[in-house]
XYZ file of C-alpha atoms in Angstrom:
634
model
C 32.632 -40.510 5.019
C 34.951 -38.740 2.524
C 35.574 -35.951 5.046
C 36.435 -38.464 7.736
C 38.882 -40.254 5.416
C 40.475 -36.932 4.451
C 40.993 -35.943 8.088
C 42.566 -39.361 8.762
C 44.941 -38.970 5.839
C 46.090 -35.540 7.072
C 46.726 -37.077 10.495
C 48.771 -39.840 8.805
C 50.918 -37.236 6.991
C 51.489 -35.383 10.266
C 52.579 -38.493 12.167
C 54.805 -39.805 9.348
C 56.597 -36.660 8.163
C 56.260 -34.054 10.935
C 56.720 -36.168 14.102
C 59.434 -38.491 15.380
C 58.998 -41.893 16.990
C 58.023 -40.265 20.281
C 55.187 -38.389 18.552
C 56.921 -35.019 18.956
C 57.218 -32.445 16.174
C 60.676 -32.467 14.540
C 62.740 -29.272 14.469
C 64.021 -29.575 10.905
C 62.000 -28.936 7.750
C 60.375 -32.208 6.676
C 61.003 -33.522 3.224
C 58.409 -33.087 0.510
C 56.448 -36.389 0.007
C 57.215 -36.968 -3.662
C 55.043 -40.079 -3.816
C 51.986 -37.882 -3.147
C 52.961 -35.157 -5.636
C 49.914 -36.020 -7.721
C 47.722 -34.905 -4.801
C 49.841 -32.246 -3.058
C 51.766 -29.379 -4.647
C 54.891 -27.950 -3.008
C 53.002 -24.748 -2.078
C 50.230 -26.751 -0.436
C 52.804 -28.810 1.483
C 54.543 -25.704 2.867
C 51.175 -24.282 3.974
C 50.206 -27.629 5.546
C 53.454 -27.830 7.543
C 53.077 -24.225 8.769
C 49.501 -24.858 9.839
C 50.387 -28.021 11.775
C 53.283 -26.320 13.558
C 51.150 -23.357 14.620
C 50.885 -23.093 18.422
C 47.135 -22.483 18.364
C 46.602 -25.638 16.323
C 48.752 -27.647 18.726
C 46.735 -26.347 21.697
C 43.359 -27.235 20.132
C 44.659 -30.645 19.038
C 45.904 -31.457 22.536
C 42.564 -30.457 24.077
C 40.611 -32.639 21.666
C 42.890 -35.635 22.255
C 42.512 -35.330 26.005
C 38.741 -35.071 25.734
C 38.497 -38.057 23.388
C 40.758 -40.217 25.557
C 38.522 -39.932 28.600
C 34.841 -39.630 27.517
C 32.159 -39.202 30.164
C 30.041 -41.996 28.702
C 32.390 -44.376 26.870
C 31.256 -46.219 23.745
C 31.514 -50.022 24.375
C 30.817 -51.616 20.967
C 34.212 -51.222 19.318
C 33.970 -50.941 15.523
C 30.406 -52.194 15.318
C 28.959 -48.700 14.822
C 25.507 -47.370 15.579
C 23.954 -48.511 12.304
C 25.020 -52.148 12.630
C 24.183 -52.129 16.350
C 20.665 -50.880 15.600
C 20.224 -53.515 12.896
C 21.526 -56.259 15.251
C 19.114 -55.279 18.060
C 16.121 -55.184 15.680
C 17.035 -58.642 14.322
C 17.441 -60.154 17.796
C 14.150 -58.725 19.064
C 12.391 -59.536 15.732
C 10.751 -56.122 15.889
C 8.736 -54.658 13.046
C 10.145 -51.197 13.766
C 12.603 -49.669 11.325
C 14.577 -47.717 13.932
C 15.139 -47.306 17.644
C 14.703 -44.165 19.745
C 18.029 -42.314 20.010
C 18.275 -42.673 23.790
C 17.638 -46.450 23.619
C 20.372 -46.901 21.020
C 22.679 -44.636 23.028
C 22.212 -46.782 26.139
C 22.809 -50.105 24.307
C 26.031 -48.704 22.814
C 27.377 -48.231 26.348
C 26.672 -51.708 27.690
C 29.880 -53.738 28.127
C 30.487 -57.413 27.294
C 29.389 -58.474 30.767
C 26.000 -56.841 30.195
C 26.251 -54.426 33.111
C 25.047 -50.849 32.797
C 26.794 -48.034 34.623
C 24.635 -46.084 37.076
C 25.232 -42.749 35.356
C 24.246 -44.240 31.969
C 21.100 -45.771 33.495
C 20.265 -42.434 35.098
C 20.434 -40.642 31.737
C 18.284 -43.366 30.181
C 15.634 -43.063 32.889
C 15.545 -39.307 32.515
C 15.056 -39.739 28.757
C 12.110 -42.033 29.400
C 10.555 -39.427 31.669
C 11.115 -36.618 29.155
C 9.701 -38.661 26.287
C 6.388 -38.884 28.132
C 6.127 -35.140 28.741
C 7.453 -33.662 25.461
C 5.397 -33.940 22.288
C 6.944 -35.216 19.100
C 6.502 -31.872 17.340
C 8.260 -30.050 20.152
C 10.969 -32.701 20.187
C 11.677 -32.237 16.484
C 11.451 -28.480 16.715
C 14.298 -28.114 19.226
C 16.483 -30.992 20.518
C 16.015 -34.701 21.109
C 15.206 -35.991 24.594
C 18.748 -37.404 24.798
C 20.303 -33.973 24.208
C 17.976 -32.528 26.841
C 18.918 -35.215 29.383
C 22.660 -34.806 28.775
C 22.297 -31.004 28.896
C 25.286 -30.444 26.623
C 25.649 -28.105 23.637
C 24.869 -29.780 20.334
C 26.796 -29.416 17.100
C 24.762 -28.049 14.155
C 23.186 -30.856 12.135
C 24.000 -33.566 14.686
C 21.587 -36.083 16.227
C 23.127 -37.524 19.397
C 22.809 -41.254 19.763
C 22.252 -42.041 16.060
C 25.820 -42.307 14.809
C 27.877 -40.581 12.093
C 26.114 -38.957 9.150
C 22.627 -38.740 10.691
C 21.085 -35.242 10.554
C 17.817 -33.827 11.938
C 16.489 -33.438 8.401
C 17.098 -37.091 7.476
C 15.834 -38.406 10.805
C 12.749 -36.257 11.349
C 11.980 -35.534 7.663
C 11.628 -31.843 8.435
C 11.810 -29.437 5.458
C 14.735 -27.072 5.568
C 13.955 -23.607 6.713
C 14.843 -20.881 4.284
C 15.604 -17.419 5.551
C 13.215 -14.896 3.981
C 14.628 -12.490 1.434
C 14.773 -8.738 2.031
C 11.856 -8.236 -0.350
C 9.730 -10.791 1.513
C 10.578 -9.147 4.831
C 9.598 -5.700 3.481
C 6.353 -7.065 2.023
C 5.494 -8.689 5.349
C 6.327 -5.462 7.178
C 4.171 -3.389 4.823
C 1.285 -5.845 5.219
C 1.558 -5.660 9.000
C 1.695 -1.855 8.923
C -1.406 -1.764 6.717
C -3.198 -4.089 9.137
C -2.232 -1.893 12.083
C -3.494 1.257 10.328
C -6.732 -0.468 9.384
C -7.216 -1.683 12.949
C -6.615 1.830 14.252
C -9.190 3.232 11.834
C -11.701 0.517 12.697
C -11.143 1.128 16.393
C -11.619 4.879 16.012
C -14.725 4.363 13.890
C -16.139 1.912 16.396
C -15.530 4.319 19.283
C -17.177 7.165 17.385
C -20.181 5.017 16.464
C -20.474 3.824 20.036
C -20.351 7.388 21.325
C -22.927 8.564 18.833
C -25.236 5.587 19.275
C -25.304 6.168 23.028
C -26.651 9.654 22.368
C -29.135 8.786 19.635
C -32.758 9.436 20.311
C -35.029 6.394 19.977
C -38.137 7.732 18.409
C -40.737 6.983 15.745
C -41.134 8.886 12.490
C -43.543 11.340 14.096
C -41.350 11.849 17.104
C -38.092 12.210 15.133
C -38.229 15.987 15.166
C -35.129 17.927 16.138
C -36.726 21.314 15.745
C -35.697 23.575 18.635
C -37.729 26.565 19.818
C -34.751 28.810 20.596
C -33.745 28.810 16.923
C -35.870 30.098 14.043
C -37.322 27.301 11.972
C -35.533 26.689 8.690
C -31.965 27.591 7.683
C -30.202 30.443 9.482
C -26.673 31.856 9.543
C -24.887 31.107 12.792
C -21.649 31.282 14.728
C -20.030 28.079 16.023
C -18.309 27.955 19.395
C -16.361 25.350 21.362
C -16.003 25.202 25.134
C -12.866 23.054 25.398
C -10.040 23.680 26.117
C -11.201 27.336 26.114
C -14.489 28.959 25.233
C -13.956 30.492 21.800
C -15.440 31.183 18.371
C -14.109 28.586 15.884
C -16.222 29.015 12.776
C -19.341 30.168 10.976
C -21.963 28.401 8.976
C -25.687 27.676 8.771
C -27.906 25.861 11.232
C -30.635 23.635 9.739
C -33.524 23.642 12.215
C -36.053 21.537 10.308
C -38.397 18.765 11.350
C -37.150 15.222 11.011
C -33.756 16.269 9.688
C -31.177 13.445 9.521
C -27.404 13.507 9.457
C -25.884 10.933 7.087
C -29.151 8.923 7.223
C -29.000 8.799 11.046
C -31.039 10.671 13.665
C -29.238 13.593 15.270
C -27.947 13.084 18.826
C -29.893 14.682 21.650
C -29.011 18.326 22.196
C -27.503 18.757 18.710
C -28.526 20.367 15.446
C -27.410 19.879 11.870
C -24.897 22.546 10.834
C -23.140 23.225 7.520
C -19.637 24.653 7.969
C -18.762 27.643 5.764
C -15.863 29.470 7.404
C -13.156 28.195 9.778
C -11.547 30.608 12.239
C -9.497 28.086 14.234
C -7.648 25.659 11.981
C -6.850 23.293 14.842
C -10.389 23.089 16.198
C -11.831 19.590 16.595
C -15.358 18.583 15.693
C -17.613 18.064 18.740
C -18.605 14.673 17.279
C -16.244 13.157 14.652
C -17.840 12.330 11.312
C -18.106 8.514 11.278
C -18.816 8.442 7.535
C -15.814 10.392 6.212
C -13.670 9.841 9.340
C -13.139 13.599 9.723
C -12.044 14.881 13.115
C -10.940 18.468 12.349
C -13.350 21.312 11.693
C -11.347 22.525 8.704
C -11.882 19.162 6.978
C -15.660 19.565 7.277
C -15.895 22.754 5.198
C -18.852 22.446 2.837
C -20.319 19.409 4.625
C -22.795 18.787 7.435
C -21.917 18.012 11.055
C -23.748 17.763 14.384
C -23.174 20.718 16.735
C -24.268 21.183 20.389
C -27.226 23.534 20.872
C -25.569 25.603 23.590
C -22.601 26.338 21.303
C -24.645 27.667 18.350
C -25.512 31.385 18.160
C -27.694 32.854 15.447
C -25.995 35.540 13.370
C -27.756 38.004 11.112
C -25.179 37.520 8.385
C -22.254 35.215 7.807
C -19.385 37.408 6.615
C -17.242 36.217 3.726
C -14.335 38.472 4.682
C -12.441 38.643 7.991
C -13.832 41.201 10.434
C -10.312 41.997 11.610
C -6.764 40.926 10.973
C -6.678 39.061 14.249
C -9.436 36.726 13.156
C -7.494 35.772 10.069
C -10.325 34.142 8.101
C -8.740 32.756 4.975
C -10.790 33.116 1.820
C -9.699 29.731 0.512
C -11.184 28.073 3.599
C -14.707 29.089 2.619
C -16.903 26.374 1.163
C -18.630 26.521 -2.180
C -21.904 26.968 -0.316
C -20.714 30.206 1.272
C -19.424 31.534 -2.029
C -22.762 30.904 -3.683
C -24.342 33.384 -1.300
C -22.594 36.107 -3.280
C -24.447 34.950 -6.368
C -27.886 34.442 -4.752
C -29.474 37.404 -6.549
C -28.271 36.257 -9.968
C -29.432 32.713 -9.267
C -32.920 33.916 -8.334
C -33.214 35.984 -11.515
C -32.042 33.059 -13.608
C -34.503 30.654 -11.992
C -37.369 33.027 -12.768
C -36.324 33.309 -16.394
C -35.903 29.573 -16.839
C -39.280 28.951 -15.173
C -40.951 31.273 -17.662
C -39.318 29.488 -20.604
C -39.863 25.851 -19.725
C -41.932 25.360 -22.842
C -39.052 26.336 -25.109
C -36.246 23.948 -24.123
C -33.756 25.250 -26.659
C -33.838 28.814 -25.388
C -31.789 28.410 -22.163
C -30.711 31.783 -20.730
C -27.265 30.546 -19.700
C -25.586 33.797 -20.743
C -28.071 36.357 -19.441
C -26.590 36.911 -15.967
C -25.606 40.465 -15.090
C -21.894 41.057 -14.860
C -20.483 41.271 -11.340
C -17.090 41.868 -9.900
C -17.090 38.383 -8.354
C -17.049 35.218 -10.430
C -20.576 33.946 -11.117
C -20.899 30.177 -11.760
C -23.695 30.705 -14.257
C -23.573 27.278 -15.898
C -23.601 25.589 -12.506
C -26.634 27.643 -11.498
C -28.350 26.868 -14.805
C -27.670 23.157 -14.563
C -28.755 23.027 -10.927
C -32.034 24.704 -11.891
C -32.526 22.225 -14.720
C -31.935 19.306 -12.363
C -34.533 20.593 -9.924
C -37.032 21.054 -12.770
C -36.490 17.679 -14.457
C -37.017 14.046 -13.543
C -33.391 14.037 -12.262
C -34.771 15.577 -9.083
C -36.132 12.144 -8.142
C -33.909 9.455 -6.654
C -32.579 6.831 -9.056
C -32.858 8.921 -12.222
C -29.815 8.710 -14.490
C -28.557 9.945 -17.836
C -26.385 8.062 -20.325
C -23.447 9.419 -22.306
C -22.005 7.390 -25.192
C -18.213 7.068 -25.195
C -16.756 6.492 -28.657
C -14.159 3.818 -29.324
C -11.448 6.418 -30.029
C -11.621 7.709 -26.455
C -10.776 4.567 -24.440
C -10.163 2.013 -27.191
C -13.627 0.485 -26.853
C -17.229 1.687 -27.088
C -19.129 2.070 -23.825
C -21.856 4.062 -22.129
C -21.196 6.236 -19.080
C -24.062 6.794 -16.659
C -24.524 10.018 -14.690
C -26.858 10.190 -11.706
C -28.200 13.015 -9.612
C -25.619 12.222 -6.940
C -22.801 12.864 -9.442
C -24.245 16.276 -10.259
C -24.758 17.093 -6.591
C -21.053 16.389 -6.019
C -20.224 19.063 -8.596
C -22.670 21.629 -7.205
C -21.511 21.122 -3.602
C -17.846 20.672 -4.475
C -17.576 17.158 -3.071
C -15.418 14.190 -4.024
C -15.918 13.084 -7.627
C -16.689 9.659 -9.026
C -15.442 7.985 -12.174
C -18.566 9.039 -14.127
C -17.740 12.746 -13.751
C -14.057 12.210 -14.614
C -14.974 10.275 -17.773
C -17.522 12.914 -18.759
C -14.817 15.575 -18.577
C -12.557 13.364 -20.715
C -15.370 13.250 -23.293
C -15.531 17.061 -23.074
C -11.766 17.307 -23.742
C -12.081 14.929 -26.685
C -15.023 16.785 -28.240
C -13.707 20.327 -27.721
C -9.953 19.884 -28.244
C -9.152 16.658 -30.078
C -12.052 15.910 -32.411
C -11.082 17.124 -35.874
C -7.561 17.981 -34.734
C -5.341 15.183 -36.067
C -2.266 16.478 -34.285
C -3.851 16.333 -30.831
C -5.885 13.158 -31.409
C -2.766 11.346 -32.643
C -0.641 12.629 -29.770
C -2.886 12.177 -26.715
C -4.964 9.186 -25.700
C -6.854 8.137 -22.571
C -6.971 5.092 -20.313
C -10.305 4.068 -18.797
C -10.481 4.291 -15.003
C -13.351 1.814 -15.074
C -11.132 -0.941 -16.485
C -7.957 -0.155 -14.526
C -8.281 0.906 -10.897
C -7.131 -0.179 -7.452
C -9.853 -2.797 -6.940
C -9.430 -4.416 -10.378
C -5.629 -4.430 -10.145
C -5.860 -6.469 -6.927
C -8.661 -8.725 -8.179
C -7.968 -9.109 -11.930
C -4.382 -7.991 -12.656
C -4.157 -10.000 -15.902
C -7.158 -8.282 -17.506
C -5.821 -4.857 -16.485
C -2.432 -5.645 -18.024
C -4.021 -6.953 -21.246
C -6.074 -3.758 -21.605
C -3.054 -1.493 -21.096
C -0.904 -3.444 -23.557
C -3.695 -3.425 -26.136
C -4.093 0.311 -25.587
C -0.341 0.884 -26.078
C -0.354 -1.190 -29.270
C -3.016 1.056 -30.816
C -0.443 3.317 -32.458
C 3.102 3.175 -33.739
C 4.002 6.811 -33.053
C 4.812 8.549 -29.792
C 1.656 8.957 -27.723
C 1.030 10.231 -24.238
C -1.615 8.146 -22.481
C -3.480 10.075 -19.770
C -4.740 7.764 -17.040
C -6.732 9.145 -14.068
C -5.951 6.533 -11.410
C -8.214 6.023 -8.400
C -6.414 4.441 -5.445
C -9.692 3.857 -3.619
C -9.916 7.232 -1.881
C -7.733 9.529 -4.000
C -7.357 10.571 -7.637
C -3.968 11.083 -9.286
C -2.820 11.288 -12.895
C -0.358 9.147 -14.816
C 0.909 10.315 -18.217
C 2.561 7.330 -19.924
C 4.808 7.399 -22.989
C 5.162 3.649 -23.716
C 7.589 4.007 -26.634
C 10.100 6.030 -24.607
C 9.165 3.993 -21.504
C 8.615 7.145 -19.443
C 5.864 7.564 -16.827
C 4.987 11.049 -15.544
C 3.518 10.983 -12.025
C 1.235 13.909 -11.061
C -0.067 13.720 -7.490
C -1.824 16.684 -5.892
C -0.973 15.543 -2.339
C 2.790 15.372 -2.922
C 2.985 11.587 -2.483
C 5.465 9.204 -4.093
C 4.681 6.485 -6.622
C 6.201 3.972 -4.186
C 3.042 4.481 -2.102
C 1.128 2.683 -4.864
C 3.146 -0.536 -5.462
C 0.324 -2.428 -7.223
C -0.171 0.397 -9.706
C 3.556 0.767 -10.383
C 4.050 -2.960 -10.889
C 1.144 -3.079 -13.353
C 2.523 -0.167 -15.409
C 6.068 -1.576 -15.447
C 4.869 -5.039 -16.460
C 2.584 -3.657 -19.181
C 5.401 -1.582 -20.699
C 7.711 -4.617 -20.698
C 5.058 -6.774 -22.406
C 4.471 -3.969 -24.910
C 8.223 -3.840 -25.517
C 8.286 -7.591 -26.133
C 5.303 -7.582 -28.503
C 6.761 -4.849 -30.676
C 10.141 -6.679 -30.549
C 12.030 -3.625 -29.383
C 15.712 -3.958 -28.592
C 16.729 -2.437 -25.285
C 20.278 -2.514 -23.828
C 20.631 -4.995 -21.004
C 21.639 -2.242 -18.613
C 18.285 -0.532 -19.229
C 16.048 -3.568 -19.743
C 14.509 -3.253 -16.268
C 14.772 0.535 -15.891
C 11.488 2.245 -16.740
C 11.788 5.969 -16.076
C 9.362 7.401 -13.533
C 9.277 11.192 -13.224
C 7.530 12.991 -10.376
C 6.163 16.275 -11.719
C 6.098 19.177 -9.272
C 2.466 20.029 -9.973
C 0.112 22.278 -7.933
C -0.946 20.776 -4.593
C -4.365 20.662 -2.989
C -5.051 22.071 0.477
C -7.930 19.824 1.526
C -9.091 16.258 1.148
C -11.686 16.596 -1.635
C -10.064 18.515 -4.532
C -8.055 15.647 -6.061
C -10.604 14.897 -8.817
C -10.787 18.548 -9.869
C -6.983 18.764 -9.921
C -6.717 15.698 -12.175
C -9.216 17.167 -14.650
C -7.282 20.435 -14.797
C -3.978 18.555 -15.202
C -5.360 16.757 -18.274
C -6.695 20.011 -19.744
C -3.380 21.830 -19.320
C -1.324 18.942 -20.733
C -3.485 18.787 -23.871
C -3.522 22.567 -24.178
C 0.315 22.692 -24.091
C 0.453 19.987 -26.805
C 3.739 18.510 -25.551
C 4.629 14.834 -25.137
C 7.275 15.627 -22.525
C 6.116 17.160 -19.249
C 8.760 19.252 -17.429
C 9.656 18.095 -13.928
C 8.745 21.564 -12.606
C 5.482 21.538 -14.638
C 4.587 23.947 -17.461
C 5.667 27.539 -16.875
C 2.290 28.837 -18.095
C 0.472 26.932 -15.341
C 3.122 26.826 -12.622
C 1.741 27.624 -9.168
C 1.866 26.180 -5.653
C -1.897 25.678 -5.360
C -4.883 26.063 -7.649
C -7.213 28.840 -6.560
C -10.915 28.228 -6.066
C -11.556 30.197 -9.263
C -9.330 27.842 -11.280
C -11.306 24.850 -10.029
C -14.622 26.636 -10.601
C -13.622 27.106 -14.253
C -13.317 23.327 -14.638
C -16.745 22.852 -13.064
C -18.199 25.505 -15.371
C -16.870 23.631 -18.407
C -18.461 20.429 -17.139
C -21.832 22.029 -16.477
C -21.793 23.834 -19.829
C -21.051 20.519 -21.546
C -24.010 18.868 -19.813
C -26.284 21.655 -20.993
C -24.956 21.720 -24.571
C -25.279 17.948 -24.909
C -28.955 18.266 -23.919
C -28.511 15.583 -21.281
C -31.153 17.310 -19.153
C -34.485 18.628 -20.246
C -37.302 20.316 -18.381
């Protein structure tokens, strides 16, 4: 109503001061209306006069006057108005309704004093009645009213035709206002959709692989589930692996396991296939004949050190699997060999060690872990010793475990870590590591580097991966934040908190300095911290809560800026080394005894990739620690 009054007042000023008696604009400059000086300044008056004399304004004004003077459907109720007309009709009909449909009110407003209705008005009304029977109320409110549809004219924003001045769709239909999503909400929705698409693609690929494999599975009883083939010698033999598509070629070498009742990932082998362990890859782009449905591997190079199913007609027995390329053209890379193939070099030493340990089972303290003959190649003597102990102890049976006490100083609380045979097998076969192995290595670092060394124990601390990981961050973010804040509050000096973070399928390392509010990000697959938004948000929030609890004063310009630094650390070249890289990162950081980690990593350990020997050294330390702690006994 105020806007309507204001527009009327501006029209009054135009007619009184800018136009003559014939309603034409005067040529001279109109006088300033002194009586309205309290409302209009001289500058505003000059601008008003210039705007009214503008040719574009005159053209629009003339068009609107012409359109208003000859409406298509003239309003016949004078100054009664839609609201009073609606109230009058409801009183006369004594209806219990609180309002009339817009098209009914629109029709009544165009009935003259004689009560006659024009044919075109009646036609619009009839069409509205027809539309009201075919359009649902929800659809009506979602778009336009039936009256607007029948008139087929463009509608002004916020207007409801046939309901009078001031009525809006929100007030009439009680619809909540729609708010445009923010950029952050749009990005979150987009990321969620992308994650769903990737998951669907993986599920579809897994389903297709399972369907393909299941169609080839052999239905047989326990006695009949024998995949032993006559053309191959029974047992384990070295072999060459070929593919026939797109060309017939040699792609790798390994060992064929021709044993009775052998299973692959707890499933019977497909017909016409044998179980093969891949040792050497000659064609990096070669595909597996049957993709691994457990680990979702499709390339042969990703299956190094693991078991796959291979067609019988593409397996050829070889007297010896070479560990060096036969020629430069073959280009067998040493780093592509699995741990299994490397252990062949040490077979003689392993056999001698097993004989010695077997002869000394009665004396458990006299373990010949240092009696191996020296060779030019690296000999994993502690791994061989521990593997022999496992086979000779109750750990050889399924379900057997060992417990390792974790002191309160390590993670901020006392706990017990359990180690099973599967964890040890992962070390021996160089497979992906679980949290139990990572925590055991942390205990090794604490016992061998930090215990008794006040400088190191006061400078470096650890965060438990059992209490803060991907699953718990999504399910219990508050408890994860409380643990981190409590861990940060444990000391008042500068500390570097080493946190091996498991994202569900990958290990990476965070080194957090909460006092300086710096987070060092070490990822062996060259990923960014933005790929882990839940983890980053948890760390940022925990540091801010820690800042608040210690009542630290931070400039406003830096209150929300927590420094994240991506360290250019060595990168892995396969999909299983991440756990071993994280353990070596922690060892090197503690060994350098520096709170600040250079962006280009420590010069003493700077390299593009860790060699197999560097990772074997970490495994040797783990196995030696197991033996020294007497966790296994014969």
